Amino acid sequence: MLEVSDLHVSYGNVEAVRGIGMTTSPGKVTLVLGANGAGKTTTLKAIAGLEKPHAGRVVLDGKDITGLAPHKIVRSGVALVPEGRRVFSPLSVGENLRMGAYVADRTKSAEMLERVHEMFPILSERAGSAAGLLSGGEQQMLAFGRALMSQPTVMLLDEPSMGLAPAIVDSILAKVRDMADSGIGILMVEQNAEAGLDVADDVVAVARGEVVYSGPAAEARDNASVLRAFLGEAALTGPGD
Ligand SMILES: Nc1ncnc2c1ncn2[C@@H]1O[C@H](COP(=O)(O)OP(=O)(O)O)[C@@H](O)[C@H]1O
Ligand SMILES: [Mg+2]
C-alpha cells in the first residue's frame, strides 16, 4: 500500500503542491483528476523522487521512502510512467524493455518479460522494431511494459491517454485495469475523466495544489456535477466528446 500524506513541493518560492494526500493499494486504481497546472505531475514526480518534497511523507508498505534517490524508489517497488511516454525511439522494443529491468532482480527478469509479453502481445511481435516506429498506443504499452520490468508493486501513470486517438483510449485504459487486476496498486493522472472513471476504484480531485475531493469512483460518476463544481466543465470533457 502507498500512502502519501501532506505532501508539499515548491519550485523556487512557488508552492505547486500544498498538502496533498492520496493512497492506493494492491489491485486498485486511484484516478487523479485536476485542471492543467493543478500539481498532478509534480505530485507523481515527488513520489518517484524526481522532485524533493519539503514536507510530507511517502510511505510504501509501512516503509518511509520520502525523498529517496529515484533509483532507490524504483527498487523499493514504485515505477513512474511519465507523461509523453519517453520511450527510447532508436532502440528496439526489446531493448527498451530490458532497460526497464536495470534495477530489478535479475533472476526474475525473464519471468517478468514473459508476463509483459502475455499482457501486451504486440510487444513480443514487434520486439526487434525500433520503438520510434510504433504507433502512439503501442508506445504507451511499451512504456507500461518497461515500467513493469522493474517489478513494481505500485505504478504512477501520468496521462497515459494523452495524444492518443479517441478509439485507442479505452483499450489503453483497459490495460491499466488489467495491470491493477494483476495485483499492482495504481495512481493514475488522466485528463480523460469519463474514460478514467470507468476503470478507477477511487478518485482524488486536485485544484491549485490541494485535494478538493476524494471518494469512490462510483460515487464520483454518480455525482458528475460535484466534480464539475470542483474542476470546471473542461475536466469532464474528454478529447472524444
Ligand atoms: N520545473 C518546473 N519549474 C517551475 N515551475 C513548475 C515546474 N513544473 C511545474 N511547474 C509549475 O507547478 C505547477 C504545477 O504543475 P504540474 O505539476 O505540472 O501540474 P499538472 O500536472 O497538474 O498540470 C504549475 O503552476 C506549473 O507551472
Ligand atoms: Mg501534468
mmCIF file of C-alpha atoms and ligand atoms in Angstrom:
data_model
loop_
_atom_site.group_PDB
_atom_site.id
_atom_site.type_symbol
_atom_site.label_atom_id
_atom_site.label_comp_id
_atom_site.label_asym_id
_atom_site.label_seq_id
_atom_site.Cartn_x
_atom_site.Cartn_y
_atom_site.Cartn_z
ATOM 1 C CA MET A 1 0.000 0.000 0.000
ATOM 2 C CA LEU A 2 1.221 3.501 -0.907
ATOM 3 C CA GLU A 3 0.287 6.299 1.460
ATOM 4 C CA VAL A 4 1.095 9.877 0.525
ATOM 5 C CA SER A 5 0.315 12.427 3.199
ATOM 6 C CA ASP A 6 0.525 16.187 3.497
ATOM 7 C CA LEU A 7 2.989 16.487 0.609
ATOM 8 C CA HIS A 8 4.433 19.941 -0.110
ATOM 9 C CA VAL A 9 6.605 20.671 -3.167
ATOM 10 C CA SER A 10 7.899 24.054 -4.319
ATOM 11 C CA TYR A 11 9.648 25.395 -7.392
ATOM 12 C CA GLY A 12 11.690 28.292 -6.066
ATOM 13 C CA ASN A 13 9.279 30.209 -3.875
ATOM 14 C CA VAL A 14 6.168 28.956 -5.679
ATOM 15 C CA GLU A 15 4.474 26.119 -3.844
ATOM 16 C CA ALA A 16 2.985 23.841 -6.537
ATOM 17 C CA VAL A 17 1.815 21.096 -4.163
ATOM 18 C CA ARG A 18 0.313 22.244 -0.872
ATOM 19 C CA GLY A 19 -0.511 19.377 1.442
ATOM 20 C CA ILE A 20 -1.674 16.691 -0.992
ATOM 21 C CA GLY A 21 -2.532 13.220 0.298
ATOM 22 C CA MET A 22 -3.615 10.102 -1.592
ATOM 23 C CA THR A 23 -3.349 6.330 -1.327
ATOM 24 C CA THR A 24 -3.503 3.242 -3.450
ATOM 25 C CA SER A 25 -3.388 -0.435 -2.548
ATOM 26 C CA PRO A 26 -2.804 -3.690 -4.469
ATOM 27 C CA GLY A 27 -5.419 -4.231 -7.168
ATOM 28 C CA LYS A 28 -6.755 -0.680 -7.003
ATOM 29 C CA VAL A 29 -6.709 2.223 -9.462
ATOM 30 C CA THR A 30 -6.796 5.679 -7.891
ATOM 31 C CA LEU A 31 -7.648 8.282 -10.523
ATOM 32 C CA VAL A 32 -6.163 11.752 -10.035
ATOM 33 C CA LEU A 33 -8.154 14.500 -11.736
ATOM 34 C CA GLY A 34 -7.471 18.201 -12.000
ATOM 35 C CA ALA A 35 -7.022 21.089 -14.396
ATOM 36 C CA ASN A 36 -3.707 21.945 -16.055
ATOM 37 C CA GLY A 37 -1.217 23.290 -13.547
ATOM 38 C CA ALA A 38 -3.054 21.810 -10.534
ATOM 39 C CA GLY A 39 0.084 19.990 -9.350
ATOM 40 C CA LYS A 40 -0.646 16.429 -10.519
ATOM 41 C CA THR A 41 2.645 15.782 -12.319
ATOM 42 C CA THR A 42 4.610 17.421 -9.501
ATOM 43 C CA THR A 43 2.929 15.068 -7.023
ATOM 44 C CA LEU A 44 3.864 11.969 -9.059
ATOM 45 C CA LYS A 45 7.435 13.250 -9.520
ATOM 46 C CA ALA A 46 7.787 13.872 -5.794
ATOM 47 C CA ILE A 47 6.564 10.343 -5.021
ATOM 48 C CA ALA A 48 9.103 8.986 -7.540
ATOM 49 C CA GLY A 49 11.948 11.033 -6.038
ATOM 50 C CA LEU A 50 12.352 13.320 -9.068
ATOM 51 C CA GLU A 51 11.357 16.419 -7.072
ATOM 52 C CA LYS A 52 12.187 16.860 -3.408
ATOM 53 C CA PRO A 53 9.176 17.488 -1.181
ATOM 54 C CA HIS A 54 9.888 19.988 1.604
ATOM 55 C CA ALA A 55 7.247 18.447 3.840
ATOM 56 C CA GLY A 56 5.051 15.375 3.953
ATOM 57 C CA ARG A 57 5.529 11.607 3.767
ATOM 58 C CA VAL A 58 5.529 8.899 1.135
ATOM 59 C CA VAL A 59 5.165 5.511 2.807
ATOM 60 C CA LEU A 60 5.223 2.207 0.922
ATOM 61 C CA ASP A 61 4.057 -0.852 2.872
ATOM 62 C CA GLY A 62 4.996 0.846 6.114
ATOM 63 C CA LYS A 63 8.433 1.951 4.895
ATOM 64 C CA ASP A 64 9.195 5.655 4.598
ATOM 65 C CA ILE A 65 10.591 6.304 1.097
ATOM 66 C CA THR A 66 10.176 10.086 1.144
ATOM 67 C CA GLY A 67 12.854 11.869 -0.857
ATOM 68 C CA LEU A 68 14.999 8.798 -1.583
ATOM 69 C CA ALA A 69 17.024 8.796 -4.800
ATOM 70 C CA PRO A 70 14.864 7.846 -7.798
ATOM 71 C CA HIS A 71 16.615 4.506 -8.431
ATOM 72 C CA LYS A 72 16.101 3.531 -4.792
ATOM 73 C CA ILE A 73 12.411 4.314 -5.080
ATOM 74 C CA VAL A 74 12.183 2.178 -8.224
ATOM 75 C CA ARG A 75 13.990 -0.622 -6.411
ATOM 76 C CA SER A 76 11.580 -0.361 -3.487
ATOM 77 C CA GLY A 77 8.743 -1.095 -5.928
ATOM 78 C CA VAL A 78 7.385 2.214 -7.291
ATOM 79 C CA ALA A 79 7.569 2.771 -11.069
ATOM 80 C CA LEU A 80 6.697 6.039 -12.832
ATOM 81 C CA VAL A 81 5.389 6.038 -16.406
ATOM 82 C CA PRO A 82 5.987 9.671 -17.332
ATOM 83 C CA GLU A 83 3.827 11.982 -19.360
ATOM 84 C CA GLY A 84 4.607 11.633 -23.066
ATOM 85 C CA ARG A 85 5.805 8.005 -22.646
ATOM 86 C CA ARG A 86 9.507 8.803 -23.344
ATOM 87 C CA VAL A 87 10.419 5.527 -24.955
ATOM 88 C CA PHE A 88 13.924 5.422 -26.451
ATOM 89 C CA SER A 89 12.980 5.793 -30.122
ATOM 90 C CA PRO A 90 16.138 4.471 -31.801
ATOM 91 C CA LEU A 91 16.324 1.419 -29.534
ATOM 92 C CA SER A 92 14.302 -1.690 -30.242
ATOM 93 C CA VAL A 93 11.202 -2.632 -28.293
ATOM 94 C CA GLY A 94 13.139 -5.474 -26.664
ATOM 95 C CA GLU A 95 15.998 -3.145 -25.677
ATOM 96 C CA ASN A 96 13.551 -0.660 -24.157
ATOM 97 C CA LEU A 97 12.063 -3.451 -22.059
ATOM 98 C CA ARG A 98 15.488 -4.672 -20.931
ATOM 99 C CA MET A 99 16.364 -1.123 -19.830
ATOM 100 C CA GLY A 100 13.326 -1.186 -17.582
ATOM 101 C CA ALA A 101 14.829 -4.133 -15.734
ATOM 102 C CA TYR A 102 18.114 -2.405 -14.880
ATOM 103 C CA VAL A 103 17.397 -2.003 -11.173
ATOM 104 C CA ALA A 104 15.333 -5.164 -10.872
ATOM 105 C CA ASP A 105 16.048 -8.605 -9.505
ATOM 106 C CA ARG A 106 17.887 -10.235 -12.454
ATOM 107 C CA THR A 107 16.683 -13.719 -11.615
ATOM 108 C CA LYS A 108 13.096 -12.666 -12.225
ATOM 109 C CA SER A 109 13.639 -10.631 -15.405
ATOM 110 C CA ALA A 110 12.918 -13.484 -17.812
ATOM 111 C CA GLU A 111 9.708 -14.308 -15.975
ATOM 112 C CA MET A 112 8.710 -10.635 -15.977
ATOM 113 C CA LEU A 113 9.388 -10.332 -19.716
ATOM 114 C CA GLU A 114 7.134 -13.312 -20.291
ATOM 115 C CA ARG A 115 4.354 -11.658 -18.268
ATOM 116 C CA VAL A 116 4.785 -8.384 -20.177
ATOM 117 C CA HIS A 117 4.550 -10.248 -23.487
ATOM 118 C CA GLU A 118 1.411 -12.023 -22.291
ATOM 119 C CA MET A 119 -0.215 -8.752 -21.294
ATOM 120 C CA PHE A 120 0.990 -6.892 -24.402
ATOM 121 C CA PRO A 121 1.403 -9.437 -27.230
ATOM 122 C CA ILE A 122 2.236 -6.630 -29.677
ATOM 123 C CA LEU A 123 5.499 -6.024 -27.766
ATOM 124 C CA SER A 124 6.531 -9.593 -28.479
ATOM 125 C CA GLU A 125 5.550 -9.331 -32.151
ATOM 126 C CA ARG A 126 7.482 -6.053 -32.519
ATOM 127 C CA ALA A 127 10.429 -6.968 -30.266
ATOM 128 C CA GLY A 128 13.018 -6.181 -32.944
ATOM 129 C CA SER A 129 11.422 -2.959 -34.270
ATOM 130 C CA ALA A 130 12.679 0.485 -33.321
ATOM 131 C CA ALA A 131 10.397 1.888 -30.624
ATOM 132 C CA GLY A 132 10.018 5.108 -32.627
ATOM 133 C CA LEU A 133 8.217 3.180 -35.371
ATOM 134 C CA LEU A 134 5.392 2.080 -33.060
ATOM 135 C CA SER A 135 2.013 3.850 -33.020
ATOM 136 C CA GLY A 136 1.195 6.107 -30.058
ATOM 137 C CA GLY A 137 -0.906 3.413 -28.421
ATOM 138 C CA GLU A 138 1.838 0.827 -28.896
ATOM 139 C CA GLN A 139 4.412 3.224 -27.436
ATOM 140 C CA GLN A 140 2.190 3.656 -24.386
ATOM 141 C CA MET A 141 2.042 -0.125 -23.999
ATOM 142 C CA LEU A 142 5.844 -0.193 -24.284
ATOM 143 C CA ALA A 143 6.080 2.468 -21.569
ATOM 144 C CA PHE A 144 3.826 0.316 -19.356
ATOM 145 C CA GLY A 145 5.881 -2.778 -20.183
ATOM 146 C CA ARG A 146 9.165 -1.023 -19.435
ATOM 147 C CA ALA A 147 7.819 0.053 -16.029
ATOM 148 C CA LEU A 148 6.555 -3.477 -15.326
ATOM 149 C CA MET A 149 10.075 -4.824 -15.948
ATOM 150 C CA SER A 150 11.187 -3.128 -12.705
ATOM 151 C CA GLN A 151 8.733 -5.473 -10.888
ATOM 152 C CA PRO A 152 6.695 -2.714 -9.244
ATOM 153 C CA THR A 153 4.076 -3.084 -6.557
ATOM 154 C CA VAL A 154 2.885 0.467 -7.311
ATOM 155 C CA MET A 155 2.738 2.261 -10.669
ATOM 156 C CA LEU A 156 2.386 6.015 -11.168
ATOM 157 C CA LEU A 157 0.854 6.789 -14.586
ATOM 158 C CA ASP A 158 0.951 10.364 -15.872
ATOM 159 C CA GLU A 159 -1.738 10.958 -18.521
ATOM 160 C CA PRO A 160 -1.474 7.624 -20.340
ATOM 161 C CA SER A 161 -4.099 8.537 -22.955
ATOM 162 C CA MET A 162 -2.557 11.899 -23.828
ATOM 163 C CA GLY A 163 -2.305 12.453 -27.576
ATOM 164 C CA LEU A 164 -3.895 9.121 -28.461
ATOM 165 C CA ALA A 165 -6.760 8.733 -30.924
ATOM 166 C CA PRO A 166 -10.098 8.514 -29.071
ATOM 167 C CA ALA A 167 -10.609 4.990 -30.423
ATOM 168 C CA ILE A 168 -7.425 3.817 -28.655
ATOM 169 C CA VAL A 169 -8.083 5.472 -25.287
ATOM 170 C CA ASP A 170 -10.441 2.815 -23.947
ATOM 171 C CA SER A 171 -8.108 -0.038 -24.875
ATOM 172 C CA ILE A 172 -5.154 1.657 -23.151
ATOM 173 C CA LEU A 173 -7.215 2.287 -20.010
ATOM 174 C CA ALA A 174 -8.417 -1.336 -20.114
ATOM 175 C CA LYS A 175 -4.732 -2.337 -19.925
ATOM 176 C CA VAL A 176 -4.396 -0.131 -16.839
ATOM 177 C CA ARG A 177 -7.251 -2.099 -15.296
ATOM 178 C CA ASP A 178 -5.514 -5.383 -16.249
ATOM 179 C CA MET A 179 -2.284 -4.249 -14.562
ATOM 180 C CA ALA A 180 -4.201 -3.407 -11.386
ATOM 181 C CA ASP A 181 -6.055 -6.723 -11.521
ATOM 182 C CA SER A 182 -2.663 -8.466 -11.604
ATOM 183 C CA GLY A 183 -2.127 -7.073 -8.083
ATOM 184 C CA ILE A 184 -0.422 -3.728 -8.683
ATOM 185 C CA GLY A 185 -1.623 -0.536 -6.990
ATOM 186 C CA ILE A 186 -2.014 2.313 -9.472
ATOM 187 C CA LEU A 187 -2.091 6.095 -9.136
ATOM 188 C CA MET A 188 -3.201 7.449 -12.496
ATOM 189 C CA VAL A 189 -3.398 11.062 -13.607
ATOM 190 C CA GLU A 190 -5.796 11.212 -16.536
ATOM 191 C CA GLN A 191 -7.367 14.188 -18.288
ATOM 192 C CA ASN A 192 -9.938 11.974 -19.930
ATOM 193 C CA ALA A 193 -12.076 11.832 -16.790
ATOM 194 C CA GLU A 194 -15.037 9.882 -18.168
ATOM 195 C CA ALA A 195 -12.870 7.077 -19.539
ATOM 196 C CA GLY A 196 -10.666 7.156 -16.453
ATOM 197 C CA LEU A 197 -13.646 6.784 -14.123
ATOM 198 C CA ASP A 198 -14.652 3.612 -15.961
ATOM 199 C CA VAL A 199 -11.507 1.808 -14.776
ATOM 200 C CA ALA A 200 -10.924 3.564 -11.432
ATOM 201 C CA ASP A 201 -11.790 2.423 -7.914
ATOM 202 C CA ASP A 202 -11.198 5.761 -6.229
ATOM 203 C CA VAL A 203 -10.896 9.365 -7.283
ATOM 204 C CA VAL A 204 -8.847 12.258 -5.966
ATOM 205 C CA ALA A 205 -9.505 15.697 -7.434
ATOM 206 C CA VAL A 206 -6.774 18.298 -7.147
ATOM 207 C CA ALA A 207 -7.009 22.070 -7.617
ATOM 208 C CA ARG A 208 -4.221 24.610 -7.065
ATOM 209 C CA GLY A 209 -2.017 22.104 -5.266
ATOM 210 C CA GLU A 210 -4.671 20.841 -2.863
ATOM 211 C CA VAL A 211 -7.075 17.905 -2.712
ATOM 212 C CA VAL A 212 -10.608 19.228 -3.143
ATOM 213 C CA TYR A 213 -12.469 15.922 -3.372
ATOM 214 C CA SER A 214 -11.774 12.269 -2.762
ATOM 215 C CA GLY A 215 -14.092 9.296 -2.786
ATOM 216 C CA PRO A 216 -15.086 6.090 -4.564
ATOM 217 C CA ALA A 217 -15.187 6.290 -8.368
ATOM 218 C CA ALA A 218 -18.801 5.091 -8.457
ATOM 219 C CA GLU A 219 -19.822 7.994 -6.249
ATOM 220 C CA ALA A 220 -17.893 10.471 -8.404
ATOM 221 C CA ARG A 221 -19.559 9.076 -11.526
ATOM 222 C CA ASP A 222 -22.994 9.467 -9.971
ATOM 223 C CA ASN A 223 -22.140 12.971 -8.863
ATOM 224 C CA ALA A 224 -20.522 14.322 -12.003
ATOM 225 C CA SER A 225 -21.939 17.684 -11.012
ATOM 226 C CA VAL A 226 -19.855 17.570 -7.829
ATOM 227 C CA LEU A 227 -16.686 17.017 -9.803
ATOM 228 C CA ARG A 228 -17.644 19.713 -12.278
ATOM 229 C CA ALA A 229 -18.063 22.150 -9.445
ATOM 230 C CA PHE A 230 -14.551 21.385 -8.221
ATOM 231 C CA LEU A 231 -12.784 21.076 -11.522
ATOM 232 C CA GLY A 232 -14.724 23.107 -14.044
ATOM 233 C CA GLU A 233 -16.622 21.919 -17.082
ATOM 234 C CA ALA A 234 -13.490 21.089 -19.083
ATOM 235 C CA ALA A 235 -12.417 18.443 -16.586
ATOM 236 C CA LEU A 236 -15.250 16.097 -17.558
ATOM 237 C CA THR A 237 -14.972 16.568 -21.271
ATOM 238 C CA GLY A 238 -12.607 14.125 -22.924
ATOM 239 C CA PRO A 239 -10.981 14.597 -26.352
ATOM 240 C CA GLY A 240 -13.661 12.362 -27.869
ATOM 241 C CA ASP A 241 -16.590 14.499 -26.749
HETATM 242 N N1 LIG B 1 10.033 22.513 -13.419
HETATM 243 C C1 LIG B 1 9.212 23.476 -13.008
HETATM 244 N N2 LIG B 1 9.695 24.694 -12.639
HETATM 245 C C2 LIG B 1 8.860 25.669 -12.195
HETATM 246 N N3 LIG B 1 7.535 25.546 -12.095
HETATM 247 C C3 LIG B 1 6.992 24.378 -12.468
HETATM 248 C C4 LIG B 1 7.794 23.279 -12.940
HETATM 249 N N4 LIG B 1 6.979 22.241 -13.225
HETATM 250 C C5 LIG B 1 5.725 22.656 -12.946
HETATM 251 N N5 LIG B 1 5.732 23.924 -12.502
HETATM 252 C C6 LIG B 1 4.551 24.686 -12.071
HETATM 253 O O1 LIG B 1 3.949 23.987 -10.982
HETATM 254 C C7 LIG B 1 2.536 23.991 -11.105
HETATM 255 C C8 LIG B 1 2.016 22.564 -11.162
HETATM 256 O O2 LIG B 1 2.476 21.962 -12.362
HETATM 257 P P1 LIG B 1 2.202 20.430 -12.707
HETATM 258 O O3 LIG B 1 2.512 19.617 -11.515
HETATM 259 O O4 LIG B 1 2.944 20.126 -13.965
HETATM 260 O O5 LIG B 1 0.635 20.447 -12.953
HETATM 261 P P2 LIG B 1 -0.325 19.399 -13.690
HETATM 262 O O6 LIG B 1 0.444 18.143 -13.936
HETATM 263 O O7 LIG B 1 -1.470 19.219 -12.751
HETATM 264 O O8 LIG B 1 -0.751 20.061 -14.962
HETATM 265 C C9 LIG B 1 2.208 24.828 -12.326
HETATM 266 O O9 LIG B 1 1.945 26.137 -11.922
HETATM 267 C C10 LIG B 1 3.479 24.759 -13.139
HETATM 268 O O10 LIG B 1 3.631 25.914 -13.933
HETATM 269 MG MG MG B 2 0.848 17.110 -15.686
#
